[in-house]
């Protein structure tokens, strides 16, 4: 015969996810940046410097391309009087051809800046 004095039977309750992987801790590089340590400052400085170099290179290339147009008009006098589609060539080049050059320079900058940021994120995530 069973006795009621023993009380209810104890049952052990566990989470079904006890064997699941623990949440990964933040990589050291990210932690350095978040905590604004000297190493984090070096990481951020290198990112800013890379983006600055890229910006200066893109602006310099665009300036060379666009700055060569007045030089072309000076060195080749026939270009000053040449007309295409009833419009003077200098007007066409300075008024219309400038925009595709600026657009291409902007596309190049955005793609390379995104690549720099992706590489930086990958690098910092590994540290």
PDB file of C-alpha atoms in Angstrom:
ATOM      1  CA  UNK A   1       0.000   0.000   0.000  1.00  0.00           C
ATOM      2  CA  UNK A   2       1.229   3.441  -0.790  1.00  0.00           C
ATOM      3  CA  UNK A   3       1.450   6.082   1.809  1.00  0.00           C
ATOM      4  CA  UNK A   4       0.460   9.672   1.274  1.00  0.00           C
ATOM      5  CA  UNK A   5       3.172  10.947   3.617  1.00  0.00           C
ATOM      6  CA  UNK A   6       5.880  10.816   0.949  1.00  0.00           C
ATOM      7  CA  UNK A   7       4.409  13.805  -0.918  1.00  0.00           C
ATOM      8  CA  UNK A   8       4.423  14.480  -4.630  1.00  0.00           C
ATOM      9  CA  UNK A   9       7.151  13.016  -6.757  1.00  0.00           C
ATOM     10  CA  UNK A  10       9.825  15.508  -7.860  1.00  0.00           C
ATOM     11  CA  UNK A  11      10.273  16.072 -11.593  1.00  0.00           C
ATOM     12  CA  UNK A  12      13.326  17.639 -13.171  1.00  0.00           C
ATOM     13  CA  UNK A  13      12.481  20.297 -15.805  1.00  0.00           C
ATOM     14  CA  UNK A  14      15.060  21.311 -18.401  1.00  0.00           C
ATOM     15  CA  UNK A  15      15.047  23.523 -21.467  1.00  0.00           C
ATOM     16  CA  UNK A  16      14.862  21.719 -24.793  1.00  0.00           C
ATOM     17  CA  UNK A  17      17.657  24.033 -26.032  1.00  0.00           C
ATOM     18  CA  UNK A  18      20.315  23.148 -23.480  1.00  0.00           C
ATOM     19  CA  UNK A  19      22.472  21.653 -26.189  1.00  0.00           C
ATOM     20  CA  UNK A  20      22.024  24.663 -28.525  1.00  0.00           C
ATOM     21  CA  UNK A  21      25.034  26.783 -29.289  1.00  0.00           C
ATOM     22  CA  UNK A  22      25.492  29.749 -27.028  1.00  0.00           C
ATOM     23  CA  UNK A  23      25.166  33.260 -28.421  1.00  0.00           C
ATOM     24  CA  UNK A  24      28.569  34.245 -29.782  1.00  0.00           C
ATOM     25  CA  UNK A  25      30.321  37.062 -28.018  1.00  0.00           C
ATOM     26  CA  UNK A  26      31.203  40.167 -30.016  1.00  0.00           C
ATOM     27  CA  UNK A  27      34.503  39.833 -31.880  1.00  0.00           C
ATOM     28  CA  UNK A  28      37.402  41.620 -30.254  1.00  0.00           C
ATOM     29  CA  UNK A  29      37.696  44.172 -33.080  1.00  0.00           C
ATOM     30  CA  UNK A  30      34.085  45.218 -32.773  1.00  0.00           C
ATOM     31  CA  UNK A  31      34.376  45.378 -29.015  1.00  0.00           C
ATOM     32  CA  UNK A  32      37.475  47.599 -29.333  1.00  0.00           C
ATOM     33  CA  UNK A  33      35.554  50.028 -31.540  1.00  0.00           C
ATOM     34  CA  UNK A  34      32.478  50.018 -29.309  1.00  0.00           C
ATOM     35  CA  UNK A  35      34.538  50.670 -26.197  1.00  0.00           C
ATOM     36  CA  UNK A  36      36.523  53.382 -28.027  1.00  0.00           C
ATOM     37  CA  UNK A  37      39.897  52.012 -27.027  1.00  0.00           C
ATOM     38  CA  UNK A  38      43.148  53.075 -28.691  1.00  0.00           C
ATOM     39  CA  UNK A  39      43.030  50.028 -30.955  1.00  0.00           C
ATOM     40  CA  UNK A  40      39.440  50.868 -31.914  1.00  0.00           C
ATOM     41  CA  UNK A  41      40.580  54.383 -32.804  1.00  0.00           C
ATOM     42  CA  UNK A  42      43.298  52.927 -35.023  1.00  0.00           C
ATOM     43  CA  UNK A  43      40.743  50.720 -36.792  1.00  0.00           C
ATOM     44  CA  UNK A  44      38.382  53.640 -37.411  1.00  0.00           C
ATOM     45  CA  UNK A  45      41.243  55.912 -38.502  1.00  0.00           C
ATOM     46  CA  UNK A  46      42.336  53.338 -41.073  1.00  0.00           C
ATOM     47  CA  UNK A  47      38.785  53.078 -42.432  1.00  0.00           C
ATOM     48  CA  UNK A  48      38.447  56.852 -42.728  1.00  0.00           C
ATOM     49  CA  UNK A  49      41.865  57.123 -44.373  1.00  0.00           C
ATOM     50  CA  UNK A  50      40.977  54.460 -46.939  1.00  0.00           C
ATOM     51  CA  UNK A  51      37.742  56.223 -47.798  1.00  0.00           C
ATOM     52  CA  UNK A  52      39.515  59.583 -48.003  1.00  0.00           C
ATOM     53  CA  UNK A  53      42.133  58.177 -50.392  1.00  0.00           C
ATOM     54  CA  UNK A  54      39.381  56.746 -52.556  1.00  0.00           C
ATOM     55  CA  UNK A  55      37.462  60.031 -52.603  1.00  0.00           C
ATOM     56  CA  UNK A  56      40.563  62.028 -53.518  1.00  0.00           C
ATOM     57  CA  UNK A  57      41.482  59.588 -56.289  1.00  0.00           C
ATOM     58  CA  UNK A  58      37.992  59.681 -57.822  1.00  0.00           C
ATOM     59  CA  UNK A  59      37.812  63.488 -57.612  1.00  0.00           C
ATOM     60  CA  UNK A  60      41.300  63.817 -59.124  1.00  0.00           C
ATOM     61  CA  UNK A  61      40.426  61.539 -62.053  1.00  0.00           C
ATOM     62  CA  UNK A  62      37.171  63.388 -62.711  1.00  0.00           C
ATOM     63  CA  UNK A  63      38.989  66.732 -62.474  1.00  0.00           C
ATOM     64  CA  UNK A  64      41.599  65.577 -64.981  1.00  0.00           C
ATOM     65  CA  UNK A  65      38.936  64.404 -67.437  1.00  0.00           C
ATOM     66  CA  UNK A  66      36.775  67.505 -67.055  1.00  0.00           C
ATOM     67  CA  UNK A  67      39.725  69.883 -66.756  1.00  0.00           C
ATOM     68  CA  UNK A  68      41.173  68.627 -70.014  1.00  0.00           C
ATOM     69  CA  UNK A  69      38.214  69.998 -71.972  1.00  0.00           C
ATOM     70  CA  UNK A  70      39.312  73.665 -71.797  1.00  0.00           C
ATOM     71  CA  UNK A  71      42.820  72.501 -72.614  1.00  0.00           C
ATOM     72  CA  UNK A  72      41.436  70.700 -75.676  1.00  0.00           C
ATOM     73  CA  UNK A  73      39.692  73.876 -76.819  1.00  0.00           C
ATOM     74  CA  UNK A  74      42.906  75.870 -76.355  1.00  0.00           C
ATOM     75  CA  UNK A  75      45.274  73.422 -78.058  1.00  0.00           C
ATOM     76  CA  UNK A  76      42.964  72.451 -80.922  1.00  0.00           C
ATOM     77  CA  UNK A  77      41.339  75.688 -82.157  1.00  0.00           C
ATOM     78  CA  UNK A  78      39.117  73.835 -84.636  1.00  0.00           C
ATOM     79  CA  UNK A  79      37.109  72.396 -81.733  1.00  0.00           C
ATOM     80  CA  UNK A  80      35.953  75.914 -80.799  1.00  0.00           C
ATOM     81  CA  UNK A  81      34.052  76.352 -84.060  1.00  0.00           C
ATOM     82  CA  UNK A  82      32.991  72.777 -84.793  1.00  0.00           C
ATOM     83  CA  UNK A  83      29.261  72.065 -84.608  1.00  0.00           C
ATOM     84  CA  UNK A  84      27.385  68.791 -84.132  1.00  0.00           C
ATOM     85  CA  UNK A  85      23.625  68.558 -84.633  1.00  0.00           C
ATOM     86  CA  UNK A  86      23.509  72.341 -85.014  1.00  0.00           C
ATOM     87  CA  UNK A  87      25.097  72.954 -81.594  1.00  0.00           C
ATOM     88  CA  UNK A  88      28.661  74.134 -80.965  1.00  0.00           C
ATOM     89  CA  UNK A  89      30.941  71.327 -79.770  1.00  0.00           C
ATOM     90  CA  UNK A  90      32.077  73.208 -76.639  1.00  0.00           C
ATOM     91  CA  UNK A  91      28.441  73.548 -75.549  1.00  0.00           C
ATOM     92  CA  UNK A  92      27.801  69.864 -76.119  1.00  0.00           C
ATOM     93  CA  UNK A  93      30.895  68.789 -74.223  1.00  0.00           C
ATOM     94  CA  UNK A  94      30.543  71.230 -71.326  1.00  0.00           C
ATOM     95  CA  UNK A  95      26.753  71.104 -71.100  1.00  0.00           C
ATOM     96  CA  UNK A  96      25.973  67.454 -71.771  1.00  0.00           C
ATOM     97  CA  UNK A  97      29.068  65.244 -71.712  1.00  0.00           C
ATOM     98  CA  UNK A  98      29.970  66.360 -68.183  1.00  0.00           C
ATOM     99  CA  UNK A  99      27.039  64.495 -66.606  1.00  0.00           C
ATOM    100  CA  UNK A 100      27.993  60.972 -67.710  1.00  0.00           C
ATOM    101  CA  UNK A 101      31.535  61.581 -66.419  1.00  0.00           C
ATOM    102  CA  UNK A 102      30.195  62.672 -63.014  1.00  0.00           C
ATOM    103  CA  UNK A 103      27.758  59.740 -62.949  1.00  0.00           C
ATOM    104  CA  UNK A 104      30.486  57.190 -63.721  1.00  0.00           C
ATOM    105  CA  UNK A 105      32.782  58.737 -61.104  1.00  0.00           C
ATOM    106  CA  UNK A 106      29.996  58.529 -58.521  1.00  0.00           C
ATOM    107  CA  UNK A 107      29.241  54.879 -59.378  1.00  0.00           C
ATOM    108  CA  UNK A 108      32.913  53.964 -59.110  1.00  0.00           C
ATOM    109  CA  UNK A 109      33.160  55.722 -55.754  1.00  0.00           C
ATOM    110  CA  UNK A 110      30.081  54.019 -54.302  1.00  0.00           C
ATOM    111  CA  UNK A 111      31.142  50.534 -55.412  1.00  0.00           C
ATOM    112  CA  UNK A 112      34.678  50.870 -54.094  1.00  0.00           C
ATOM    113  CA  UNK A 113      33.519  52.505 -50.835  1.00  0.00           C
ATOM    114  CA  UNK A 114      31.124  49.600 -50.245  1.00  0.00           C
ATOM    115  CA  UNK A 115      33.958  47.164 -50.925  1.00  0.00           C
ATOM    116  CA  UNK A 116      36.219  48.984 -48.443  1.00  0.00           C
ATOM    117  CA  UNK A 117      33.489  48.864 -45.787  1.00  0.00           C
ATOM    118  CA  UNK A 118      32.807  45.168 -46.426  1.00  0.00           C
ATOM    119  CA  UNK A 119      36.505  44.336 -46.120  1.00  0.00           C
ATOM    120  CA  UNK A 120      36.743  46.412 -42.954  1.00  0.00           C
ATOM    121  CA  UNK A 121      33.720  44.678 -41.448  1.00  0.00           C
ATOM    122  CA  UNK A 122      35.165  41.270 -42.317  1.00  0.00           C
ATOM    123  CA  UNK A 123      38.555  42.221 -40.856  1.00  0.00           C
ATOM    124  CA  UNK A 124      37.132  43.605 -37.624  1.00  0.00           C
ATOM    125  CA  UNK A 125      34.803  40.621 -37.288  1.00  0.00           C
ATOM    126  CA  UNK A 126      37.766  38.222 -37.395  1.00  0.00           C
ATOM    127  CA  UNK A 127      39.802  39.970 -34.687  1.00  0.00           C
TER     128      UNK A 127
END
